[in-house]
PDB file of C-alpha atoms in Angstrom:
ATOM      1  CA  MET A   1       7.471  10.054  -6.838  1.00 92.00           C
ATOM      2  CA  THR A   2       6.148   6.772  -7.908  1.00 96.00           C
ATOM      3  CA  THR A   3       2.578   5.475  -7.212  1.00 98.00           C
ATOM      4  CA  TYR A   4       1.887   2.078  -5.893  1.00 98.00           C
ATOM      5  CA  VAL A   5      -1.427   0.342  -5.189  1.00 98.00           C
ATOM      6  CA  MET A   6      -1.375  -1.996  -2.290  1.00 98.00           C
ATOM      7  CA  LEU A   7      -3.912  -4.779  -1.918  1.00 98.00           C
ATOM      8  CA  ALA A   8      -3.953  -6.225   1.656  1.00 98.00           C
ATOM      9  CA  ASN A   9      -5.641  -8.987   3.572  1.00 98.00           C
ATOM     10  CA  TRP A  10      -5.639  -9.196   7.410  1.00 97.00           C
ATOM     11  CA  THR A  11      -3.858 -12.216   8.655  1.00 97.00           C
ATOM     12  CA  ASP A  12      -5.372 -14.349  11.511  1.00 97.00           C
ATOM     13  CA  GLN A  13      -3.327 -12.139  13.995  1.00 97.00           C
ATOM     14  CA  GLY A  14      -4.486  -9.125  12.262  1.00 96.00           C
ATOM     15  CA  LEU A  15      -8.158 -10.138  12.555  1.00 96.00           C
ATOM     16  CA  ARG A  16      -7.679 -11.171  16.227  1.00 97.00           C
ATOM     17  CA  ASN A  17      -6.512  -7.531  16.869  1.00 95.00           C
ATOM     18  CA  VAL A  18      -8.713  -5.764  14.359  1.00 96.00           C
ATOM     19  CA  ARG A  19      -9.600  -3.206  16.879  1.00 97.00           C
ATOM     20  CA  GLU A  20      -6.086  -2.028  16.893  1.00 96.00           C
ATOM     21  CA  SER A  21      -6.032  -1.611  13.185  1.00 96.00           C
ATOM     22  CA  PRO A  22      -6.380   2.085  13.043  1.00 97.00           C
ATOM     23  CA  LYS A  23      -3.501   2.483  15.539  1.00 97.00           C
ATOM     24  CA  ARG A  24      -1.490   0.325  13.138  1.00 96.00           C
ATOM     25  CA  LEU A  25      -2.452   2.427  10.063  1.00 97.00           C
ATOM     26  CA  ASP A  26      -1.235   5.557  12.005  1.00 97.00           C
ATOM     27  CA  THR A  27       2.233   3.627  12.653  1.00 96.00           C
ATOM     28  CA  ALA A  28       2.316   2.506   8.954  1.00 97.00           C
ATOM     29  CA  LYS A  29       1.650   6.101   7.719  1.00 97.00           C
ATOM     30  CA  ALA A  30       4.329   7.540   9.987  1.00 98.00           C
ATOM     31  CA  ALA A  31       6.925   4.889   8.884  1.00 97.00           C
ATOM     32  CA  LEU A  32       6.182   5.572   5.190  1.00 98.00           C
ATOM     33  CA  LYS A  33       6.505   9.289   5.756  1.00 98.00           C
ATOM     34  CA  GLU A  34       9.981   8.615   7.389  1.00 98.00           C
ATOM     35  CA  MET A  35      11.009   6.787   4.239  1.00 98.00           C
ATOM     36  CA  GLY A  36       9.998   9.667   2.099  1.00 98.00           C
ATOM     37  CA  GLY A  37       6.609   8.425   0.954  1.00 98.00           C
ATOM     38  CA  GLU A  38       2.861   9.230   1.665  1.00 98.00           C
ATOM     39  CA  PHE A  39      -0.419   7.633   1.604  1.00 98.00           C
ATOM     40  CA  GLN A  40      -2.755   9.066  -1.006  1.00 98.00           C
ATOM     41  CA  ALA A  41      -5.923   7.059  -0.239  1.00 98.00           C
ATOM     42  CA  ILE A  42      -6.890   4.002   1.950  1.00 98.00           C
ATOM     43  CA  TYR A  43     -10.021   1.925   1.652  1.00 98.00           C
ATOM     44  CA  MET A  44     -11.539  -0.903   3.780  1.00 98.00           C
ATOM     45  CA  THR A  45     -13.246  -3.110   1.167  1.00 98.00           C
ATOM     46  CA  MET A  46     -15.565  -6.041   0.881  1.00 97.00           C
ATOM     47  CA  GLY A  47     -14.643  -8.816  -1.554  1.00 97.00           C
ATOM     48  CA  GLU A  48     -11.151 -10.373  -2.224  1.00 97.00           C
ATOM     49  CA  TYR A  49      -9.207  -7.789  -0.347  1.00 98.00           C
ATOM     50  CA  ASP A  50      -9.823  -6.238   3.129  1.00 98.00           C
ATOM     51  CA  LEU A  51      -7.677  -3.176   2.494  1.00 98.00           C
ATOM     52  CA  ILE A  52      -6.709  -1.197  -0.702  1.00 98.00           C
ATOM     53  CA  ALA A  53      -4.021   1.596  -0.243  1.00 98.00           C
ATOM     54  CA  VAL A  54      -2.749   4.116  -2.852  1.00 98.00           C
ATOM     55  CA  TYR A  55       0.684   5.496  -1.881  1.00 98.00           C
ATOM     56  CA  GLU A  56       3.676   7.138  -3.231  1.00 98.00           C
ATOM     57  CA  ALA A  57       7.307   6.331  -2.609  1.00 98.00           C
ATOM     58  CA  PRO A  58      10.485   7.851  -4.004  1.00 97.00           C
ATOM     59  CA  ASP A  59      11.424   4.468  -5.686  1.00 96.00           C
ATOM     60  CA  ASP A  60      10.880   0.819  -5.824  1.00 97.00           C
ATOM     61  CA  ALA A  61      13.331   0.104  -3.258  1.00 97.00           C
ATOM     62  CA  VAL A  62      11.484   2.170  -0.593  1.00 97.00           C
ATOM     63  CA  ALA A  63       8.219   0.660  -1.653  1.00 97.00           C
ATOM     64  CA  ALA A  64       9.847  -2.917  -1.234  1.00 97.00           C
ATOM     65  CA  ARG A  65      11.259  -2.088   2.229  1.00 97.00           C
ATOM     66  CA  PHE A  66       7.818  -0.591   3.235  1.00 97.00           C
ATOM     67  CA  MET A  67       5.873  -3.635   2.223  1.00 96.00           C
ATOM     68  CA  LEU A  68       8.442  -5.991   3.866  1.00 96.00           C
ATOM     69  CA  MET A  69       8.252  -3.922   7.078  1.00 96.00           C
ATOM     70  CA  LEU A  70       4.318  -4.213   7.043  1.00 96.00           C
ATOM     71  CA  GLY A  71       4.488  -7.882   6.451  1.00 95.00           C
ATOM     72  CA  GLY A  72       7.108  -8.378   9.288  1.00 96.00           C
ATOM     73  CA  PHE A  73       4.493  -7.005  11.699  1.00 95.00           C
ATOM     74  CA  GLY A  74       2.247 -10.115  10.977  1.00 96.00           C
ATOM     75  CA  ASN A  75      -1.002  -8.251  10.747  1.00 97.00           C
ATOM     76  CA  VAL A  76      -1.554  -8.032   6.948  1.00 97.00           C
ATOM     77  CA  ARG A  77      -0.353  -9.825   3.720  1.00 97.00           C
ATOM     78  CA  THR A  78       0.127  -7.687   0.718  1.00 97.00           C
ATOM     79  CA  LYS A  79       0.391  -7.332  -2.996  1.00 97.00           C
ATOM     80  CA  THR A  80       1.880  -4.373  -4.574  1.00 97.00           C
ATOM     81  CA  LEU A  81       1.079  -2.920  -7.968  1.00 97.00           C
ATOM     82  CA  LYS A  82       3.293  -0.217  -9.449  1.00 97.00           C
ATOM     83  CA  ALA A  83       0.896   2.367 -10.990  1.00 97.00           C
ATOM     84  CA  PHE A  84       1.615   4.569 -14.010  1.00 96.00           C
ATOM     85  CA  PRO A  85      -0.349   7.783 -14.239  1.00 94.00           C
ATOM     86  CA  GLU A  86      -2.256   8.687 -17.369  1.00 95.00           C
ATOM     87  CA  ARG A  87       0.564  10.927 -18.687  1.00 95.00           C
ATOM     88  CA  ALA A  88       3.035   7.809 -18.358  1.00 95.00           C
ATOM     89  CA  TYR A  89       0.472   5.583 -19.763  1.00 96.00           C
ATOM     90  CA  ARG A  90       0.038   7.688 -22.889  1.00 96.00           C
ATOM     91  CA  GLU A  91       3.853   8.072 -23.454  1.00 96.00           C
ATOM     92  CA  ILE A  92       4.347   4.221 -23.040  1.00 96.00           C
ATOM     93  CA  ILE A  93       1.514   3.346 -25.541  1.00 96.00           C
ATOM     94  CA  GLY A  94       2.663   6.312 -27.873  1.00 95.00           C
ATOM     95  CA  SER A  95       6.082   4.915 -28.029  1.00 96.00           C
ATOM     96  CA  LEU A  96       5.034   1.665 -29.585  1.00 95.00           C
ATOM     97  CA  GLY A  97       4.910   3.241 -33.003  1.00 82.00           C
TER      98      GLY A  97
END
């Protein structure tokens, strides 16, 4: 599984209906699980982003499909970062020679 970090901000629509946010999160968790992925951590944050989530997906195509699905609901705008675990980080740096 590949790890991704999602940075999200509520849209105007998402803020107008913020009380429904926990229910929307449950829907997103179920959809990601159906796609073969899983959330590892979710945080509501203060600052530049409203939410940060760490999740795993089988591949980049699933992650892209998941982010497009979320964006299509109109409640959040997302940015996604592909995350490399420490072992992969060490292998990548070690391969530099």
